[in-house]
């Protein structure tokens, strides 16, 4: 089965989902030069949503920076939105299945923000893709998105404030280890400002993040946990370090005192005779010499 437009022909590979409001299809286009691309095509069915989204995405057709958005067209009263399908490893799988170093996760976070800034897409779509299952990470740590329109009913009301809160949740997951160990106070401060929507736009978030990344990399050798148990252990080590000379002196005095006592009070010789009843398999009878 295919979907034909004036310029493109899409071969349907799979129906991903079908709800009363939207249908998602995974498709393939075979270009004239033999290259193959895959696309996610969303068929918007509800009349009211069709009208609203038609205005939004017709405008996005002139947004050259939004390279993930391929085209939109209407057919039989439905609106079709076509996005490039780029699939790698989801962020959730990467973090759960791999032991990612802090430097690697910092790079993923930077590439995520760079991708958002460069695509210059509407807030509603940034909100849509900020999900650990839809953020795709390649082996080279490049970041791409899988679009879903999973929350299509609220997307048109999304603001940058809503996006920043969801972005804070994404970065909280990315740096969960450092947050739980209270490694550095600047990470929670960055998340707190995100949740308070203290940034004017995504580029400002990106600039602040670059400073955070630089700080964490430079402090990499000195970063330590700051939890209660770690602070308690550090206190114990400090006390032991201060008391160590006294303890060593006390140990020497005790040893010297024991030696002096041993010299002044030699133990009485023990003339008790030991009688062996058995040596190996040989029994010794009483009276034998």
Short mmCIF file of C-alpha atoms in Angstrom, two decimals, residues 6-285:
data_model
loop_
_atom_site.label_atom_id
_atom_site.label_comp_id
_atom_site.label_asym_id
_atom_site.label_seq_id
_atom_site.Cartn_x
_atom_site.Cartn_y
_atom_site.Cartn_z
CA UNK A 6 2.67 15.35 -6.09
CA UNK A 7 6.41 14.85 -5.47
CA UNK A 8 6.73 11.71 -3.38
CA UNK A 9 5.50 8.15 -3.10
CA UNK A 10 5.58 6.50 0.33
CA UNK A 11 5.42 2.74 0.78
CA UNK A 12 3.74 1.80 4.05
CA UNK A 13 5.91 -0.59 6.07
CA UNK A 14 3.97 -0.71 9.31
CA UNK A 15 1.01 0.84 11.08
CA UNK A 16 2.50 1.97 14.39
CA UNK A 17 -0.70 3.19 16.06
CA UNK A 18 -4.27 4.07 15.19
CA UNK A 19 -6.51 6.06 17.54
CA UNK A 20 -9.69 8.05 16.91
CA UNK A 21 -7.60 11.21 16.61
CA UNK A 22 -4.41 10.15 14.88
CA UNK A 23 -2.83 7.35 12.89
CA UNK A 24 0.94 6.79 12.71
CA UNK A 25 2.57 4.94 9.82
CA UNK A 26 6.16 3.91 9.30
CA UNK A 27 6.92 4.36 5.61
CA UNK A 28 9.74 4.24 3.09
CA UNK A 29 10.40 6.43 0.12
CA UNK A 30 12.55 5.21 -2.73
CA UNK A 31 14.16 8.18 -4.40
CA UNK A 32 15.20 8.29 -8.02
CA UNK A 33 18.89 7.80 -7.25
CA UNK A 34 18.21 4.51 -5.51
CA UNK A 35 18.59 5.84 -1.99
CA UNK A 36 16.08 4.81 0.64
CA UNK A 37 14.70 6.90 3.51
CA UNK A 38 12.21 6.02 6.20
CA UNK A 39 9.54 8.36 7.46
CA UNK A 40 6.96 8.63 10.21
CA UNK A 41 3.70 9.81 8.68
CA UNK A 42 0.98 11.08 11.01
CA UNK A 43 -2.58 11.27 9.70
CA UNK A 44 -4.54 13.78 11.78
CA UNK A 45 -8.22 12.87 11.65
CA UNK A 46 -10.11 15.24 13.98
CA UNK A 47 -11.45 18.23 12.07
CA UNK A 48 -10.68 20.81 14.76
CA UNK A 49 -7.11 19.59 15.19
CA UNK A 50 -6.62 19.44 11.41
CA UNK A 51 -7.47 23.16 11.08
CA UNK A 52 -5.15 24.21 13.93
CA UNK A 53 -2.22 22.01 12.90
CA UNK A 54 -2.56 22.95 9.22
CA UNK A 55 -1.74 26.57 10.07
CA UNK A 56 1.17 25.61 12.31
CA UNK A 57 2.83 23.12 9.97
CA UNK A 58 2.23 25.03 6.75
CA UNK A 59 4.32 27.77 8.34
CA UNK A 60 6.98 25.21 9.30
CA UNK A 61 7.38 24.24 5.64
CA UNK A 62 9.37 27.45 5.18
CA UNK A 63 11.54 26.70 8.25
CA UNK A 64 14.70 25.41 6.54
CA UNK A 65 16.36 24.68 9.89
CA UNK A 66 13.68 22.12 10.79
CA UNK A 67 15.23 19.37 8.69
CA UNK A 68 13.33 16.57 10.47
CA UNK A 69 10.03 17.90 9.08
CA UNK A 70 9.75 16.70 5.49
CA UNK A 71 6.33 17.89 4.31
CA UNK A 72 2.64 18.19 5.09
CA UNK A 73 -0.39 17.78 2.85
CA UNK A 74 -4.14 17.27 3.13
CA UNK A 75 -6.21 14.49 1.65
CA UNK A 76 -9.85 13.51 2.16
CA UNK A 77 -10.21 16.03 4.97
CA UNK A 78 -7.21 14.62 6.85
CA UNK A 79 -3.86 16.32 7.49
CA UNK A 80 -0.68 14.32 6.85
CA UNK A 81 2.58 15.27 8.59
CA UNK A 82 5.78 13.63 7.36
CA UNK A 83 8.91 13.39 9.54
CA UNK A 84 12.25 11.73 8.92
CA UNK A 85 12.57 8.50 10.91
CA UNK A 86 15.98 8.25 12.58
CA UNK A 87 16.27 5.42 15.05
CA UNK A 88 19.27 4.47 17.19
CA UNK A 89 19.37 3.53 20.90
CA UNK A 90 16.88 5.28 23.15
CA UNK A 91 18.30 7.35 25.98
CA UNK A 92 16.47 5.20 28.54
CA UNK A 93 18.05 2.00 27.18
CA UNK A 94 21.50 3.58 26.98
CA UNK A 95 21.42 4.71 30.61
CA UNK A 96 19.98 1.43 31.91
CA UNK A 97 22.10 -0.97 29.88
CA UNK A 98 25.44 0.86 29.68
CA UNK A 99 27.80 2.23 32.29
CA UNK A 100 28.05 5.75 30.92
CA UNK A 101 30.79 7.96 32.33
CA UNK A 102 29.95 11.51 33.37
CA UNK A 103 31.86 12.95 30.39
CA UNK A 104 29.83 10.81 28.00
CA UNK A 105 26.52 11.86 29.56
CA UNK A 106 27.59 15.49 29.47
CA UNK A 107 28.20 15.13 25.72
CA UNK A 108 24.76 13.59 25.22
CA UNK A 109 23.18 16.49 27.10
CA UNK A 110 25.08 19.04 25.01
CA UNK A 111 24.15 17.34 21.74
CA UNK A 112 20.52 17.18 22.86
CA UNK A 113 20.38 20.93 23.43
CA UNK A 114 22.29 21.65 20.23
CA UNK A 115 19.77 19.59 18.28
CA UNK A 116 16.85 21.48 19.81
CA UNK A 117 18.44 24.87 19.08
CA UNK A 118 19.46 24.00 15.51
CA UNK A 119 16.07 22.54 14.52
CA UNK A 120 14.28 25.69 15.73
CA UNK A 121 11.02 23.77 16.01
CA UNK A 122 7.83 24.82 17.85
CA UNK A 123 7.58 24.37 21.61
CA UNK A 124 4.90 21.71 21.15
CA UNK A 125 7.33 19.46 19.25
CA UNK A 126 10.22 20.03 21.67
CA UNK A 127 7.84 18.94 24.42
CA UNK A 128 6.78 15.92 22.35
CA UNK A 129 10.32 14.59 21.81
CA UNK A 130 11.65 15.20 25.33
CA UNK A 131 11.01 11.65 26.40
CA UNK A 132 13.74 9.13 27.25
CA UNK A 133 12.24 6.61 24.84
CA UNK A 134 12.04 9.08 21.94
CA UNK A 135 15.49 10.63 22.38
CA UNK A 136 17.77 8.52 20.17
CA UNK A 137 21.53 8.32 20.80
CA UNK A 138 24.00 6.98 18.23
CA UNK A 139 27.33 5.27 19.09
CA UNK A 140 29.02 8.59 18.28
CA UNK A 141 26.69 10.24 20.86
CA UNK A 142 24.78 12.20 18.23
CA UNK A 143 21.16 12.83 19.22
CA UNK A 144 18.04 12.46 17.07
CA UNK A 145 14.34 12.39 17.84
CA UNK A 146 11.40 10.11 17.19
CA UNK A 147 8.19 12.12 16.92
CA UNK A 148 5.01 10.64 18.34
CA UNK A 149 2.23 13.22 18.91
CA UNK A 150 1.35 11.00 21.85
CA UNK A 151 -0.19 13.92 23.75
CA UNK A 152 -1.80 15.57 20.75
CA UNK A 153 -4.71 16.87 22.82
CA UNK A 154 -2.51 19.28 24.79
CA UNK A 155 0.30 20.02 22.34
CA UNK A 156 -1.21 23.25 21.01
CA UNK A 157 -1.30 24.71 24.56
CA UNK A 158 2.35 23.92 25.36
CA UNK A 159 4.59 26.84 26.35
CA UNK A 160 8.34 27.13 26.86
CA UNK A 161 7.66 26.83 30.59
CA UNK A 162 6.15 23.38 30.09
CA UNK A 163 9.11 22.40 27.91
CA UNK A 164 11.66 23.57 30.49
CA UNK A 165 10.02 21.47 33.20
CA UNK A 166 10.12 18.37 31.01
CA UNK A 167 13.70 19.23 30.03
CA UNK A 168 14.61 19.38 33.73
CA UNK A 169 13.20 15.86 34.17
CA UNK A 170 15.33 14.65 31.24
CA UNK A 171 18.53 16.11 32.67
CA UNK A 172 17.65 14.83 36.15
CA UNK A 173 17.60 11.33 34.68
CA UNK A 174 20.83 11.99 32.77
CA UNK A 175 22.66 13.02 35.97
CA UNK A 176 20.77 10.84 38.44
CA UNK A 177 23.99 9.35 39.81
CA UNK A 178 25.60 12.72 40.56
CA UNK A 179 22.40 14.11 42.08
CA UNK A 180 21.92 11.13 44.41
CA UNK A 181 25.53 11.41 45.61
CA UNK A 182 25.30 15.21 45.87
CA UNK A 183 28.43 15.46 43.73
CA UNK A 184 28.11 19.12 42.78
CA UNK A 185 25.67 21.84 43.76
CA UNK A 186 25.60 23.40 40.28
CA UNK A 187 23.65 20.47 38.80
CA UNK A 188 20.59 20.87 41.07
CA UNK A 189 20.83 24.65 40.66
CA UNK A 190 20.64 24.24 36.86
CA UNK A 191 17.61 21.94 37.21
CA UNK A 192 15.90 24.29 39.67
CA UNK A 193 16.21 27.21 37.25
CA UNK A 194 14.86 25.05 34.43
CA UNK A 195 11.81 24.11 36.47
CA UNK A 196 11.29 27.78 37.32
CA UNK A 197 11.60 28.67 33.62
CA UNK A 198 14.34 31.19 34.40
CA UNK A 199 15.64 31.15 30.82
CA UNK A 200 14.31 33.25 27.94
CA UNK A 201 14.85 30.64 25.22
CA UNK A 202 16.58 27.33 24.45
CA UNK A 203 19.77 29.02 23.32
CA UNK A 204 20.16 30.57 26.77
CA UNK A 205 19.66 27.12 28.31
CA UNK A 206 22.36 25.82 25.96
CA UNK A 207 24.82 28.57 26.97
CA UNK A 208 24.28 27.92 30.68
CA UNK A 209 24.70 24.19 30.09
CA UNK A 210 28.05 24.73 28.33
CA UNK A 211 29.35 26.50 31.46
CA UNK A 212 28.05 23.66 33.64
CA UNK A 213 29.72 21.09 31.39
CA UNK A 214 33.05 22.96 31.49
CA UNK A 215 32.87 23.24 35.28
CA UNK A 216 32.14 19.53 35.77
CA UNK A 217 34.91 18.43 33.37
CA UNK A 218 37.48 20.70 35.03
CA UNK A 219 36.40 19.48 38.46
CA UNK A 220 36.34 15.84 37.36
CA UNK A 221 39.32 14.82 39.49
CA UNK A 222 38.01 16.52 42.63
CA UNK A 223 34.32 15.63 42.47
CA UNK A 224 33.31 13.67 45.56
CA UNK A 225 30.02 12.52 47.05
CA UNK A 226 28.54 14.80 49.69
CA UNK A 227 25.93 12.52 51.24
CA UNK A 228 25.55 12.16 55.03
CA UNK A 229 27.38 8.83 55.17
CA UNK A 230 30.26 10.16 53.07
CA UNK A 231 30.55 13.27 55.26
CA UNK A 232 30.51 11.04 58.35
CA UNK A 233 33.26 8.85 56.90
CA UNK A 234 35.34 11.92 56.03
CA UNK A 235 34.92 13.15 59.63
CA UNK A 236 36.02 9.79 61.03
CA UNK A 237 39.09 9.81 58.77
CA UNK A 238 39.91 13.37 59.85
CA UNK A 239 39.61 12.49 63.56
CA UNK A 240 41.71 9.36 63.07
CA UNK A 241 44.35 11.38 61.21
CA UNK A 242 44.60 13.87 64.07
CA UNK A 243 44.62 11.17 66.78
CA UNK A 244 47.02 8.81 64.99
CA UNK A 245 50.27 10.19 66.57
CA UNK A 246 48.73 9.89 70.06
CA UNK A 247 47.51 6.34 69.40
CA UNK A 248 50.92 5.30 68.07
CA UNK A 249 52.67 6.74 71.14
CA UNK A 250 50.20 4.98 73.44
CA UNK A 251 50.77 1.67 71.65
CA UNK A 252 54.56 2.01 72.05
CA UNK A 253 54.20 2.77 75.78
CA UNK A 254 51.95 -0.26 76.30
CA UNK A 255 54.41 -2.52 74.49
CA UNK A 256 57.34 -1.15 76.51
CA UNK A 257 55.45 -1.63 79.77
CA UNK A 258 54.65 -5.24 78.87
CA UNK A 259 58.32 -5.96 78.09
CA UNK A 260 59.47 -4.47 81.41
CA UNK A 261 56.86 -6.50 83.28
CA UNK A 262 57.96 -9.68 81.49
CA UNK A 263 61.59 -9.07 82.49
CA UNK A 264 60.78 -8.26 86.13
CA UNK A 265 58.37 -11.22 86.54
CA UNK A 266 59.70 -14.24 84.64
CA UNK A 267 57.22 -17.10 84.44
CA UNK A 268 57.99 -20.14 86.65
CA UNK A 269 59.46 -23.06 84.75
CA UNK A 270 56.93 -25.75 84.14
CA UNK A 271 58.30 -29.21 84.99
CA UNK A 272 55.08 -30.97 84.23
CA UNK A 273 55.75 -34.16 82.34
CA UNK A 274 53.70 -34.85 79.29
CA UNK A 275 52.80 -38.46 78.70
CA UNK A 276 52.07 -39.43 75.15
CA UNK A 277 49.59 -42.27 74.69
CA UNK A 278 49.83 -42.51 70.93
CA UNK A 279 52.24 -41.50 68.20
CA UNK A 280 50.72 -41.90 64.79
CA UNK A 281 49.42 -45.52 64.63
CA UNK A 282 51.71 -46.66 67.47
CA UNK A 283 50.11 -47.14 70.90
CA UNK A 284 52.40 -46.54 73.84
CA UNK A 285 51.69 -48.63 76.97
#
